[in-house]
Amino acid sequence: MNQTIRVRYAPSPTGLPHVGNIRTALFNWLFARHNKGKFILRIEDTDVARTQPGALESIMDSLRWLGLDWDEGPEAGGPYSPYFQSQRLGIYRSIAEKLIAAGQAYHCFCSPERLQAMREEQTKRKEPPRYDRHCRDLPAAEVARLRGEGVVPVVRFNIPLEGRTVFKDLLRGEVSFENSTLDDLVLLKSDGYPTYHLANVTDDHLMEISHVLRADEWLSSTPRHVLLYDALGFQPPVFAHLPIILGPDRAKLSKRHGATAVTEFKEQGYLPEAMVNFLSLLGWSLDEKTELMSREELVANFSLERVSRTAAIFNLEKLNWMNGVYMRKLRPQDLCEKVMPFIESGLGPEPKCPVSDEYVSQITPLVQDRARTLREFAEFSDFFFYEDLKYEAGMLLKGVKSRDTALHALQTARQAIAELPRFDATSLECLFRPLAAELGLKPGEFFGLTRGAVTGKTATPPLFETMAVLGRERCLKRIDVAVKNLSVLKPS
Ligand code: GLU
């Protein structure tokens, strides 16, 4: 290809970007980076009623989080500024006027009430709802009269009444639509804002977009766009409509398949590297088997030829697995840094233990294999980081006959721990097994009780390794607190 590759991600700031949106962004970014082209971020904010405060920030945050840097767009600027469509209204207006002057578009004065009644009639007759072209050939005098009455028209596109519109899609091959099935779509609304179609085509042309890679829900818009390019005498870009993303049950991806907003994945503790790898495989593959690929490998290998033609399946289990793999690749200290905010947001402002590299590198191997997300890691390991534990004292009695049995067992354990010459996992195990027998408890009962006392939890990494990392002083202190907590409970 000797042409400069210029692709764009063109979100509408109408909500949080979800998996489908960001997969589109990623494929465009990979395609641009692979071809040493440009990746442009253009904000399609022409639907004022649907624009949501905060959506733009979350789009940009999501892109930044995933490392999808844009060469042109908001904040980056660029030779085709502005990159917000709401700041380009004059451009669309003049394009609409040009089309009217050429007889390719017309003013439509139909009231919302008339359009509504028309649609109801069509539905009754089981016809697809479509504009009946009432204003397409209004006599000039009628136009003047309506204007004189102050009716503000919209601008509609003259779709050819006959023939077919054919275009090539890089993934689907030749696609063709009967023009008779297309509506005379609105190009410019009465508030002066363009519709998606007009703004999108105008900007893709003016911003010299070479390839349009977008979700396949836009495929049915493309014949309209092709006709618009034609009417304007513009060369259309190359189109590739990316396969739909479905849940494992093959239903449209939704909340019940797990998080769908990108920001939620971040909040749940997925790593951006894992997310990029996972998203890249939603409709693209290197070969039949390779799953783990770094960003550099993805950039080096991405090609539209290997984008699939069939639906991509979003499998949360696979993401969890992949995220676990990426977490295990991190250096303990890096992992800890990423986990810390999750620990802090989980437990509130209590003081945390001094977090030395050495301490963290002892914790990480205990938790790393079990946690698939940073949040899970935090949930499994928070007790390592806090001086004071919070738990219901009743929890300690699960699996123990009575409060007094538990009290006696903990006091015995405390004394034995205090006297243990070496405080390591093996010595603790050698101490605890016979001690359980002496106390007349099953090992599981005794270990569970001790686990509750030193961690505040019923499930943790292996008990003796955990205690060894916590250290003798902290274990003793926690057993003392547990004894105190138990003492104030009613004897059972
Ligand atoms: N603004 C459209 C969207 O929200 C862009 C579609 C396109 O890429 O043409 O997805």
Short mmCIF file of C-alpha atoms and ligand atoms in Angstrom, two decimals:
data_model
loop_
_atom_site.label_atom_id
_atom_site.label_comp_id
_atom_site.label_asym_id
_atom_site.label_seq_id
_atom_site.Cartn_x
_atom_site.Cartn_y
_atom_site.Cartn_z
CA MET A 1 0.00 0.00 0.00
CA ASN A 2 1.53 3.29 -0.97
CA GLN A 3 -1.35 5.37 0.38
CA THR A 4 -1.01 6.88 3.88
CA ILE A 5 -3.20 4.95 6.24
CA ARG A 6 -5.49 7.24 8.20
CA VAL A 7 -8.13 5.66 10.38
CA ARG A 8 -10.43 7.06 12.99
CA TYR A 9 -12.32 6.09 16.07
CA ALA A 10 -15.45 8.22 16.03
CA PRO A 11 -17.42 7.71 19.23
CA SER A 12 -20.56 9.59 20.16
CA PRO A 13 -20.31 10.72 23.79
CA THR A 14 -23.69 9.29 24.71
CA GLY A 15 -22.57 6.90 27.46
CA LEU A 16 -19.69 4.85 28.78
CA PRO A 17 -17.64 3.15 26.07
CA HIS A 18 -18.35 -0.58 26.11
CA VAL A 19 -16.46 -3.60 24.91
CA GLY A 20 -17.73 -3.30 21.33
CA ASN A 21 -16.75 0.36 21.04
CA ILE A 22 -13.31 -0.15 22.40
CA ARG A 23 -12.67 -3.23 20.25
CA THR A 24 -13.37 -0.94 17.26
CA ALA A 25 -10.93 1.61 18.68
CA LEU A 26 -8.31 -1.08 19.25
CA PHE A 27 -8.56 -2.55 15.74
CA ASN A 28 -8.24 0.91 14.23
CA TRP A 29 -5.26 1.66 16.46
CA LEU A 30 -3.56 -1.65 15.65
CA PHE A 31 -4.17 -1.14 11.95
CA ALA A 32 -2.71 2.38 12.10
CA ARG A 33 0.31 1.37 14.14
CA HIS A 34 1.00 -1.71 12.02
CA ASN A 35 0.95 0.39 8.86
CA LYS A 36 2.74 3.38 10.38
CA GLY A 37 -0.36 5.42 9.68
CA LYS A 38 -2.38 7.84 11.78
CA PHE A 39 -5.02 7.06 14.39
CA ILE A 40 -7.53 9.86 14.77
CA LEU A 41 -10.03 10.40 17.56
CA ARG A 42 -13.08 12.29 16.37
CA ILE A 43 -15.96 13.07 18.67
CA GLU A 44 -19.34 12.73 16.99
CA ASP A 45 -21.31 14.92 19.38
CA THR A 46 -24.09 16.12 17.13
CA ASP A 47 -26.93 14.45 18.99
CA VAL A 48 -27.26 17.08 21.67
CA ALA A 49 -30.16 15.40 23.47
CA ARG A 50 -28.25 12.12 23.87
CA THR A 51 -24.88 13.63 24.79
CA GLN A 52 -24.01 12.73 28.38
CA PRO A 53 -21.82 14.71 30.73
CA GLY A 54 -18.69 12.77 31.57
CA ALA A 55 -18.91 10.46 28.57
CA LEU A 56 -16.10 12.21 26.71
CA GLU A 57 -13.79 11.91 29.71
CA SER A 58 -14.56 8.25 30.11
CA ILE A 59 -13.89 7.62 26.41
CA MET A 60 -10.52 9.34 26.67
CA ASP A 61 -9.71 7.66 30.00
CA SER A 62 -10.51 4.25 28.53
CA LEU A 63 -8.28 4.85 25.52
CA ARG A 64 -5.47 6.12 27.73
CA TRP A 65 -5.85 3.23 30.14
CA LEU A 66 -5.43 0.78 27.27
CA GLY A 67 -2.55 2.78 25.81
CA LEU A 68 -4.41 3.58 22.58
CA ASP A 69 -2.80 6.94 21.93
CA TRP A 70 -4.27 9.12 19.22
CA ASP A 71 -2.23 11.17 16.77
CA GLU A 72 -4.95 13.72 16.11
CA GLY A 73 -8.04 14.64 18.07
CA PRO A 74 -9.07 16.24 21.36
CA GLU A 75 -6.05 17.50 23.29
CA ALA A 76 -3.66 16.25 20.59
CA GLY A 77 -4.93 18.76 18.00
CA GLY A 78 -3.95 18.20 14.40
CA PRO A 79 -4.18 19.62 10.90
CA TYR A 80 -7.91 18.90 10.55
CA SER A 81 -9.04 20.58 13.78
CA PRO A 82 -11.52 20.86 15.32
CA TYR A 83 -12.14 17.16 16.01
CA PHE A 84 -15.46 17.78 17.74
CA GLN A 85 -18.30 17.71 15.25
CA SER A 86 -20.29 20.18 17.34
CA GLN A 87 -17.58 22.73 16.46
CA ARG A 88 -17.89 22.10 12.72
CA LEU A 89 -21.53 22.98 12.13
CA GLY A 90 -20.74 25.59 9.46
CA ILE A 91 -18.94 22.98 7.39
CA TYR A 92 -21.93 20.62 7.35
CA ARG A 93 -24.33 23.44 6.59
CA SER A 94 -22.35 24.47 3.54
CA ILE A 95 -22.16 20.85 2.32
CA ALA A 96 -25.94 20.54 2.72
CA GLU A 97 -26.42 23.76 0.76
CA LYS A 98 -24.15 22.49 -1.95
CA LEU A 99 -26.26 19.34 -2.24
CA ILE A 100 -29.48 21.37 -2.39
CA ALA A 101 -28.06 23.61 -5.09
CA ALA A 102 -27.10 20.52 -7.11
CA GLY A 103 -30.60 19.05 -6.75
CA GLN A 104 -29.24 16.23 -4.59
CA ALA A 105 -31.04 17.24 -1.43
CA TYR A 106 -34.20 19.12 -0.54
CA HIS A 107 -35.90 20.99 2.25
CA CYS A 108 -38.56 19.05 4.07
CA PHE A 109 -41.18 20.99 6.03
CA CYS A 110 -43.17 18.03 7.37
CA SER A 111 -44.20 18.47 10.98
CA PRO A 112 -43.36 15.82 13.57
CA GLU A 113 -47.13 15.17 13.82
CA ARG A 114 -47.43 14.49 10.10
CA LEU A 115 -44.42 12.15 10.19
CA GLN A 116 -45.83 10.34 13.17
CA ALA A 117 -49.24 9.85 11.51
CA MET A 118 -47.50 8.68 8.32
CA ARG A 119 -45.49 6.09 10.24
CA GLU A 120 -48.55 4.82 12.04
CA GLU A 121 -50.36 4.38 8.74
CA GLN A 122 -47.39 2.50 7.28
CA THR A 123 -47.18 0.23 10.30
CA LYS A 124 -50.90 -0.50 9.99
CA ARG A 125 -50.36 -1.45 6.36
CA LYS A 126 -47.40 -3.60 7.48
CA GLU A 127 -45.01 -1.49 5.42
CA PRO A 128 -41.60 -0.52 6.74
CA PRO A 129 -41.79 3.01 8.19
CA ARG A 130 -40.18 5.33 5.71
CA TYR A 131 -40.47 8.96 4.67
CA ASP A 132 -43.06 9.23 1.88
CA ARG A 133 -41.10 11.93 0.03
CA HIS A 134 -43.92 14.39 0.43
CA CYS A 135 -41.58 17.41 0.13
CA ARG A 136 -39.22 15.98 -2.48
CA ASP A 137 -40.79 17.84 -5.37
CA LEU A 138 -42.49 20.75 -3.66
CA PRO A 139 -43.05 23.62 -6.09
CA ALA A 140 -40.84 26.64 -5.44
CA ALA A 141 -43.88 28.76 -4.57
CA GLU A 142 -44.90 26.29 -1.86
CA VAL A 143 -41.40 26.31 -0.44
CA ALA A 144 -41.49 30.10 -0.34
CA ARG A 145 -44.91 30.08 1.35
CA LEU A 146 -43.82 27.66 4.06
CA ARG A 147 -40.65 29.60 4.68
CA GLY A 148 -42.72 32.79 4.86
CA GLU A 149 -44.79 31.14 7.58
CA GLY A 150 -41.58 30.58 9.51
CA VAL A 151 -41.57 26.78 9.25
CA VAL A 152 -37.97 25.65 9.76
CA PRO A 153 -37.21 22.78 7.39
CA VAL A 154 -34.82 19.87 7.65
CA VAL A 155 -32.65 18.88 4.72
CA ARG A 156 -33.20 15.45 3.21
CA PHE A 157 -31.09 13.51 0.77
CA ASN A 158 -32.51 12.56 -2.64
CA ILE A 159 -32.01 8.81 -2.71
CA PRO A 160 -32.24 7.50 -6.28
CA LEU A 161 -35.63 5.87 -6.75
CA GLU A 162 -34.27 2.94 -8.67
CA GLY A 163 -31.12 0.90 -9.12
CA ARG A 164 -28.75 -0.65 -6.62
CA THR A 165 -25.89 0.66 -4.59
CA VAL A 166 -22.95 -1.66 -4.54
CA PHE A 167 -19.77 -1.34 -2.53
CA LYS A 168 -16.91 -3.52 -1.53
CA ASP A 169 -16.39 -4.40 2.08
CA LEU A 170 -12.93 -5.74 2.84
CA LEU A 171 -14.39 -8.48 5.03
CA ARG A 172 -17.71 -9.25 3.40
CA GLY A 173 -16.82 -8.76 -0.23
CA GLU A 174 -19.39 -7.12 -2.45
CA VAL A 175 -22.41 -5.74 -0.64
CA SER A 176 -25.41 -4.48 -2.50
CA PHE A 177 -28.63 -2.70 -1.51
CA GLU A 178 -31.72 -1.89 -3.57
CA ASN A 179 -32.07 1.89 -3.60
CA SER A 180 -35.82 1.47 -3.34
CA THR A 181 -35.34 0.16 0.20
CA LEU A 182 -33.49 3.29 1.34
CA ASP A 183 -35.14 6.27 2.94
CA ASP A 184 -34.65 9.91 1.94
CA LEU A 185 -32.66 10.38 5.11
CA VAL A 186 -32.32 13.64 6.98
CA LEU A 187 -28.93 15.31 6.53
CA LEU A 188 -29.43 18.50 8.48
CA LYS A 189 -31.87 18.81 11.35
CA SER A 190 -34.04 21.85 12.01
CA ASP A 191 -31.76 22.87 14.90
CA GLY A 192 -28.92 23.26 12.41
CA TYR A 193 -27.09 20.13 13.57
CA PRO A 194 -26.15 17.52 11.00
CA THR A 195 -27.23 13.91 11.33
CA TYR A 196 -24.64 11.21 11.84
CA HIS A 197 -24.65 10.40 8.11
CA LEU A 198 -23.85 13.87 6.84
CA ALA A 199 -21.26 14.67 9.50
CA ASN A 200 -19.59 11.28 9.27
CA VAL A 201 -19.21 11.32 5.49
CA THR A 202 -18.11 14.94 5.40
CA ASP A 203 -15.45 14.45 8.03
CA ASP A 204 -14.17 11.14 6.75
CA HIS A 205 -13.61 12.94 3.46
CA LEU A 206 -12.15 16.16 4.85
CA MET A 207 -9.95 14.32 7.34
CA GLU A 208 -8.68 12.09 4.54
CA ILE A 209 -9.69 8.87 6.23
CA SER A 210 -8.40 6.00 4.13
CA HIS A 211 -10.16 3.09 5.87
CA VAL A 212 -13.36 2.96 7.86
CA LEU A 213 -13.23 0.06 10.31
CA ARG A 214 -16.41 -0.01 12.32
CA ALA A 215 -18.88 -2.39 13.91
CA ASP A 216 -21.15 -4.20 11.51
CA GLU A 217 -24.24 -2.53 12.94
CA TRP A 218 -23.24 0.34 10.61
CA LEU A 219 -23.30 -1.77 7.47
CA SER A 220 -26.82 -0.71 6.57
CA SER A 221 -25.75 2.95 6.75
CA THR A 222 -22.96 2.40 4.27
CA PRO A 223 -25.05 2.40 1.03
CA ARG A 224 -26.43 5.77 2.12
CA HIS A 225 -22.89 6.98 2.72
CA VAL A 226 -21.71 5.65 -0.63
CA LEU A 227 -24.53 7.54 -2.36
CA LEU A 228 -23.57 10.68 -0.45
CA TYR A 229 -19.91 10.38 -1.43
CA ASP A 230 -21.09 10.01 -4.98
CA ALA A 231 -23.39 13.00 -4.86
CA LEU A 232 -20.58 15.10 -3.44
CA GLY A 233 -18.03 13.85 -5.90
CA PHE A 234 -15.87 12.47 -3.08
CA GLN A 235 -13.87 9.26 -3.25
CA PRO A 236 -15.24 6.90 -0.54
CA PRO A 237 -12.81 5.31 1.91
CA VAL A 238 -12.27 1.55 2.08
CA PHE A 239 -14.86 -0.09 4.34
CA ALA A 240 -14.45 -3.02 6.68
CA HIS A 241 -17.32 -3.87 9.03
CA LEU A 242 -16.08 -5.75 12.05
CA PRO A 243 -17.91 -8.84 13.28
CA ILE A 244 -20.49 -8.52 16.02
CA ILE A 245 -19.53 -9.55 19.58
CA LEU A 246 -21.84 -12.04 21.29
CA GLY A 247 -21.92 -13.65 24.71
CA PRO A 248 -21.06 -17.37 25.07
CA ASP A 249 -24.81 -18.08 24.73
CA ARG A 250 -24.67 -16.31 21.36
CA ALA A 251 -26.98 -13.56 22.58
CA LYS A 252 -26.11 -9.89 22.08
CA LEU A 253 -23.49 -8.92 24.64
CA SER A 254 -25.08 -7.39 27.72
CA LYS A 255 -24.63 -6.83 31.44
CA ARG A 256 -25.50 -10.39 32.30
CA HIS A 257 -22.35 -11.58 30.49
CA GLY A 258 -20.28 -9.52 32.95
CA ALA A 259 -19.06 -5.97 32.80
CA THR A 260 -19.49 -4.28 29.47
CA ALA A 261 -18.24 -0.75 30.14
CA VAL A 262 -14.49 -0.46 29.80
CA THR A 263 -14.23 1.64 32.94
CA GLU A 264 -15.84 -1.21 34.88
CA PHE A 265 -13.09 -3.60 33.82
CA LYS A 266 -10.60 -1.12 35.16
CA GLU A 267 -12.49 -0.83 38.42
CA GLN A 268 -12.69 -4.60 38.73
CA GLY A 269 -8.93 -4.86 38.55
CA TYR A 270 -8.13 -6.09 35.08
CA LEU A 271 -4.74 -5.13 33.69
CA PRO A 272 -4.72 -3.02 30.53
CA GLU A 273 -2.16 -5.34 28.87
CA ALA A 274 -4.45 -8.32 29.43
CA MET A 275 -7.45 -6.36 28.24
CA VAL A 276 -5.71 -5.31 25.02
CA ASN A 277 -4.64 -8.89 24.35
CA PHE A 278 -8.14 -10.20 25.08
CA LEU A 279 -9.92 -7.56 22.99
CA SER A 280 -7.58 -8.13 20.07
CA LEU A 281 -8.87 -11.70 19.86
CA LEU A 282 -12.50 -10.61 19.63
CA GLY A 283 -12.67 -11.04 15.89
CA TRP A 284 -9.00 -11.31 15.00
CA SER A 285 -6.43 -14.07 15.39
CA LEU A 286 -2.80 -14.60 14.56
CA ASP A 287 -3.29 -18.27 13.82
CA GLU A 288 -5.39 -21.10 15.14
CA LYS A 289 -3.71 -21.31 18.52
CA THR A 290 -1.74 -18.28 19.74
CA GLU A 291 -3.51 -16.49 22.56
CA LEU A 292 -0.94 -14.59 24.56
CA MET A 293 0.53 -11.66 22.66
CA SER A 294 2.16 -8.49 23.86
CA ARG A 295 1.16 -5.12 22.47
CA GLU A 296 4.28 -5.12 20.29
CA GLU A 297 3.46 -8.53 18.89
CA LEU A 298 -0.08 -7.44 18.15
CA VAL A 299 1.11 -4.34 16.33
CA ALA A 300 3.63 -6.36 14.37
CA ASN A 301 1.08 -8.98 13.30
CA PHE A 302 -2.27 -7.25 13.00
CA SER A 303 -3.88 -7.49 9.59
CA LEU A 304 -7.39 -7.12 8.25
CA GLU A 305 -6.98 -10.38 6.34
CA ARG A 306 -7.17 -12.25 9.62
CA VAL A 307 -10.24 -10.46 10.95
CA SER A 308 -12.96 -13.04 11.15
CA ARG A 309 -16.18 -12.90 9.16
CA THR A 310 -18.21 -14.57 11.88
CA ALA A 311 -19.37 -13.36 15.28
CA ALA A 312 -16.78 -13.00 18.02
CA ILE A 313 -17.60 -14.59 21.38
CA PHE A 314 -16.91 -12.66 24.55
CA ASN A 315 -15.83 -15.17 27.15
CA LEU A 316 -15.29 -13.71 30.60
CA GLU A 317 -13.65 -16.92 31.82
CA LYS A 318 -10.99 -16.47 29.18
CA LEU A 319 -10.42 -12.87 30.20
CA ASN A 320 -10.08 -13.95 33.84
CA TRP A 321 -7.57 -16.60 32.89
CA MET A 322 -5.62 -14.21 30.71
CA ASN A 323 -5.59 -11.52 33.37
CA GLY A 324 -4.26 -14.05 35.88
CA VAL A 325 -1.45 -14.91 33.48
CA TYR A 326 -0.52 -11.23 33.07
CA MET A 327 -0.65 -10.70 36.82
CA ARG A 328 1.73 -13.58 37.41
CA LYS A 329 4.17 -12.06 34.94
CA LEU A 330 4.47 -8.86 36.97
CA ARG A 331 7.33 -8.27 39.35
CA PRO A 332 6.01 -8.60 42.94
CA GLN A 333 6.60 -4.95 43.69
CA ASP A 334 4.83 -3.82 40.50
CA LEU A 335 1.93 -6.07 41.27
CA CYS A 336 1.75 -4.71 44.79
CA GLU A 337 1.67 -1.13 43.53
CA LYS A 338 -1.27 -1.98 41.30
CA VAL A 339 -3.07 -3.87 44.04
CA MET A 340 -2.62 -1.18 46.69
CA PRO A 341 -5.44 1.12 45.51
CA PHE A 342 -7.81 -1.84 45.61
CA ILE A 343 -6.75 -2.70 49.13
CA GLU A 344 -7.09 0.90 50.19
CA SER A 345 -10.51 1.35 48.66
CA GLY A 346 -11.67 -1.93 50.16
CA LEU A 347 -10.88 -1.40 53.81
CA GLY A 348 -11.01 2.26 54.56
CA PRO A 349 -8.56 4.49 56.33
CA GLU A 350 -7.05 2.19 58.99
CA PRO A 351 -3.28 2.26 59.13
CA LYS A 352 -1.61 -0.35 56.99
CA CYS A 353 1.45 -2.33 57.86
CA PRO A 354 4.68 -0.88 56.56
CA VAL A 355 4.88 -2.24 53.04
CA SER A 356 8.46 -3.16 52.39
CA ASP A 357 9.58 -4.85 49.20
CA GLU A 358 10.58 -7.83 51.21
CA TYR A 359 7.20 -8.17 52.88
CA VAL A 360 5.36 -7.85 49.57
CA SER A 361 7.56 -10.33 47.81
CA GLN A 362 6.64 -12.88 50.48
CA ILE A 363 2.91 -12.23 50.08
CA THR A 364 2.79 -12.24 46.31
CA PRO A 365 3.63 -15.93 45.75
CA LEU A 366 0.92 -16.91 48.22
CA VAL A 367 -1.83 -14.99 46.48
CA GLN A 368 -0.68 -14.57 42.91
CA ASP A 369 -1.73 -18.01 41.73
CA ARG A 370 -5.19 -17.70 43.19
CA ALA A 371 -6.17 -14.19 42.15
CA ARG A 372 -7.35 -13.49 38.64
CA THR A 373 -7.90 -9.77 39.08
CA LEU A 374 -6.30 -7.05 41.16
CA ARG A 375 -9.50 -6.77 43.11
CA GLU A 376 -9.46 -10.48 43.90
CA PHE A 377 -5.84 -10.14 44.91
CA ALA A 378 -6.81 -7.35 47.29
CA GLU A 379 -9.68 -9.36 48.69
CA PHE A 380 -7.44 -12.37 49.29
CA SER A 381 -4.56 -10.43 50.77
CA ASP A 382 -5.92 -7.37 52.56
CA PHE A 383 -5.38 -8.89 56.01
CA PHE A 384 -1.63 -8.83 55.36
CA PHE A 385 -1.71 -5.08 55.10
CA TYR A 386 -3.82 -3.99 58.06
CA GLU A 387 -2.96 -3.89 61.72
CA ASP A 388 -6.55 -4.32 62.88
CA LEU A 389 -8.91 -6.86 61.42
CA LYS A 390 -12.63 -6.47 61.14
CA TYR A 391 -14.76 -9.54 61.48
CA GLU A 392 -17.72 -10.86 63.39
CA ALA A 393 -16.42 -12.74 66.44
CA GLY A 394 -19.05 -15.43 65.79
CA MET A 395 -17.13 -16.34 62.64
CA LEU A 396 -14.41 -17.87 64.85
CA LEU A 397 -16.84 -20.40 66.23
CA LYS A 398 -17.71 -21.92 62.88
CA GLY A 399 -16.74 -25.57 63.08
CA VAL A 400 -15.76 -25.44 66.79
CA LYS A 401 -17.95 -27.08 69.43
CA SER A 402 -18.20 -24.20 71.89
CA ARG A 403 -16.86 -20.81 72.77
CA ASP A 404 -14.86 -22.24 75.65
CA THR A 405 -13.27 -24.88 73.43
CA ALA A 406 -12.23 -22.11 71.07
CA LEU A 407 -10.91 -19.94 73.89
CA HIS A 408 -8.89 -22.75 75.34
CA ALA A 409 -7.50 -23.77 71.95
CA LEU A 410 -6.45 -20.23 71.07
CA GLN A 411 -4.82 -19.64 74.43
CA THR A 412 -2.91 -22.92 74.09
CA ALA A 413 -1.87 -22.01 70.55
CA ARG A 414 -0.74 -18.59 71.71
CA GLN A 415 1.54 -19.97 74.32
CA ALA A 416 3.03 -22.57 72.00
CA ILE A 417 3.62 -19.99 69.28
CA ALA A 418 5.31 -17.67 71.75
CA GLU A 419 7.69 -20.40 72.74
CA LEU A 420 8.38 -21.79 69.26
CA PRO A 421 12.12 -21.45 68.57
CA ARG A 422 11.78 -20.90 64.79
CA PHE A 423 8.73 -19.14 63.42
CA ASP A 424 8.48 -20.63 59.93
CA ALA A 425 5.82 -22.60 58.03
CA THR A 426 7.36 -26.03 58.67
CA SER A 427 7.88 -25.45 62.37
CA LEU A 428 4.34 -24.15 62.70
CA GLU A 429 2.91 -27.20 61.00
CA CYS A 430 5.00 -29.53 63.22
CA LEU A 431 3.64 -27.65 66.19
CA PHE A 432 -0.01 -27.45 65.19
CA ARG A 433 -0.74 -31.04 64.13
CA PRO A 434 0.10 -32.70 67.47
CA LEU A 435 -1.39 -29.75 69.33
CA ALA A 436 -4.75 -30.34 67.63
CA ALA A 437 -4.66 -33.95 68.79
CA GLU A 438 -3.75 -32.87 72.32
CA LEU A 439 -6.68 -30.49 72.37
CA GLY A 440 -9.00 -33.21 71.08
CA LEU A 441 -9.74 -31.22 67.93
CA LYS A 442 -9.63 -32.30 64.31
CA PRO A 443 -6.76 -30.56 62.49
CA GLY A 444 -9.31 -28.80 60.25
CA GLU A 445 -11.14 -27.39 63.27
CA PHE A 446 -8.03 -26.12 64.97
CA PHE A 447 -6.49 -24.69 61.81
CA GLY A 448 -9.77 -23.03 60.84
CA LEU A 449 -10.04 -21.37 64.23
CA THR A 450 -6.46 -20.14 64.07
CA ARG A 451 -6.96 -18.96 60.51
CA GLY A 452 -9.98 -16.95 61.60
CA ALA A 453 -8.01 -15.38 64.43
CA VAL A 454 -4.92 -14.38 62.46
CA THR A 455 -6.61 -13.37 59.19
CA GLY A 456 -10.23 -12.56 60.03
CA LYS A 457 -11.27 -14.83 57.17
CA THR A 458 -12.44 -18.36 56.61
CA ALA A 459 -10.53 -18.91 53.36
CA THR A 460 -6.95 -17.77 52.82
CA PRO A 461 -3.69 -18.96 51.30
CA PRO A 462 -2.15 -21.93 53.17
CA LEU A 463 -2.32 -21.18 56.89
CA PHE A 464 1.26 -21.80 58.00
CA GLU A 465 2.85 -19.93 55.13
CA THR A 466 0.44 -17.11 55.83
CA MET A 467 1.34 -17.03 59.51
CA ALA A 468 5.04 -17.10 58.71
CA VAL A 469 4.64 -14.04 56.50
CA LEU A 470 2.51 -12.23 59.08
CA GLY A 471 5.24 -12.85 61.64
CA ARG A 472 5.12 -14.00 65.21
CA GLU A 473 4.33 -10.64 66.81
CA ARG A 474 1.36 -9.92 64.58
CA CYS A 475 -0.02 -13.45 65.00
CA LEU A 476 0.22 -13.23 68.78
CA LYS A 477 -1.42 -9.86 68.81
CA ARG A 478 -4.26 -11.08 66.61
CA ILE A 479 -4.80 -14.16 68.73
CA ASP A 480 -5.02 -11.91 71.79
CA VAL A 481 -7.65 -9.80 70.06
CA ALA A 482 -9.55 -12.94 69.04
CA VAL A 483 -9.48 -14.20 72.64
CA LYS A 484 -10.83 -10.85 73.77
CA ASN A 485 -13.53 -10.93 71.11
CA LEU A 486 -14.54 -14.42 72.14
CA SER A 487 -14.58 -13.60 75.85
CA VAL A 488 -17.32 -11.04 75.39
CA LEU A 489 -19.50 -13.55 73.51
CA LYS A 490 -22.09 -15.52 75.43
CA PRO A 491 -20.73 -19.00 76.33
CA SER A 492 -22.13 -21.54 73.88
N1 GLU B 1 -20.49 7.90 15.92
C1 GLU B 1 -20.64 6.54 15.50
C2 GLU B 1 -20.61 5.66 16.75
O1 GLU B 1 -20.97 6.12 17.75
C3 GLU B 1 -19.54 6.22 14.51
C4 GLU B 1 -19.85 5.10 13.58
C5 GLU B 1 -18.79 5.05 12.50
O2 GLU B 1 -17.67 4.63 12.84
O3 GLU B 1 -19.05 5.45 11.41
O4 GLU B 1 -20.23 4.54 16.77
#
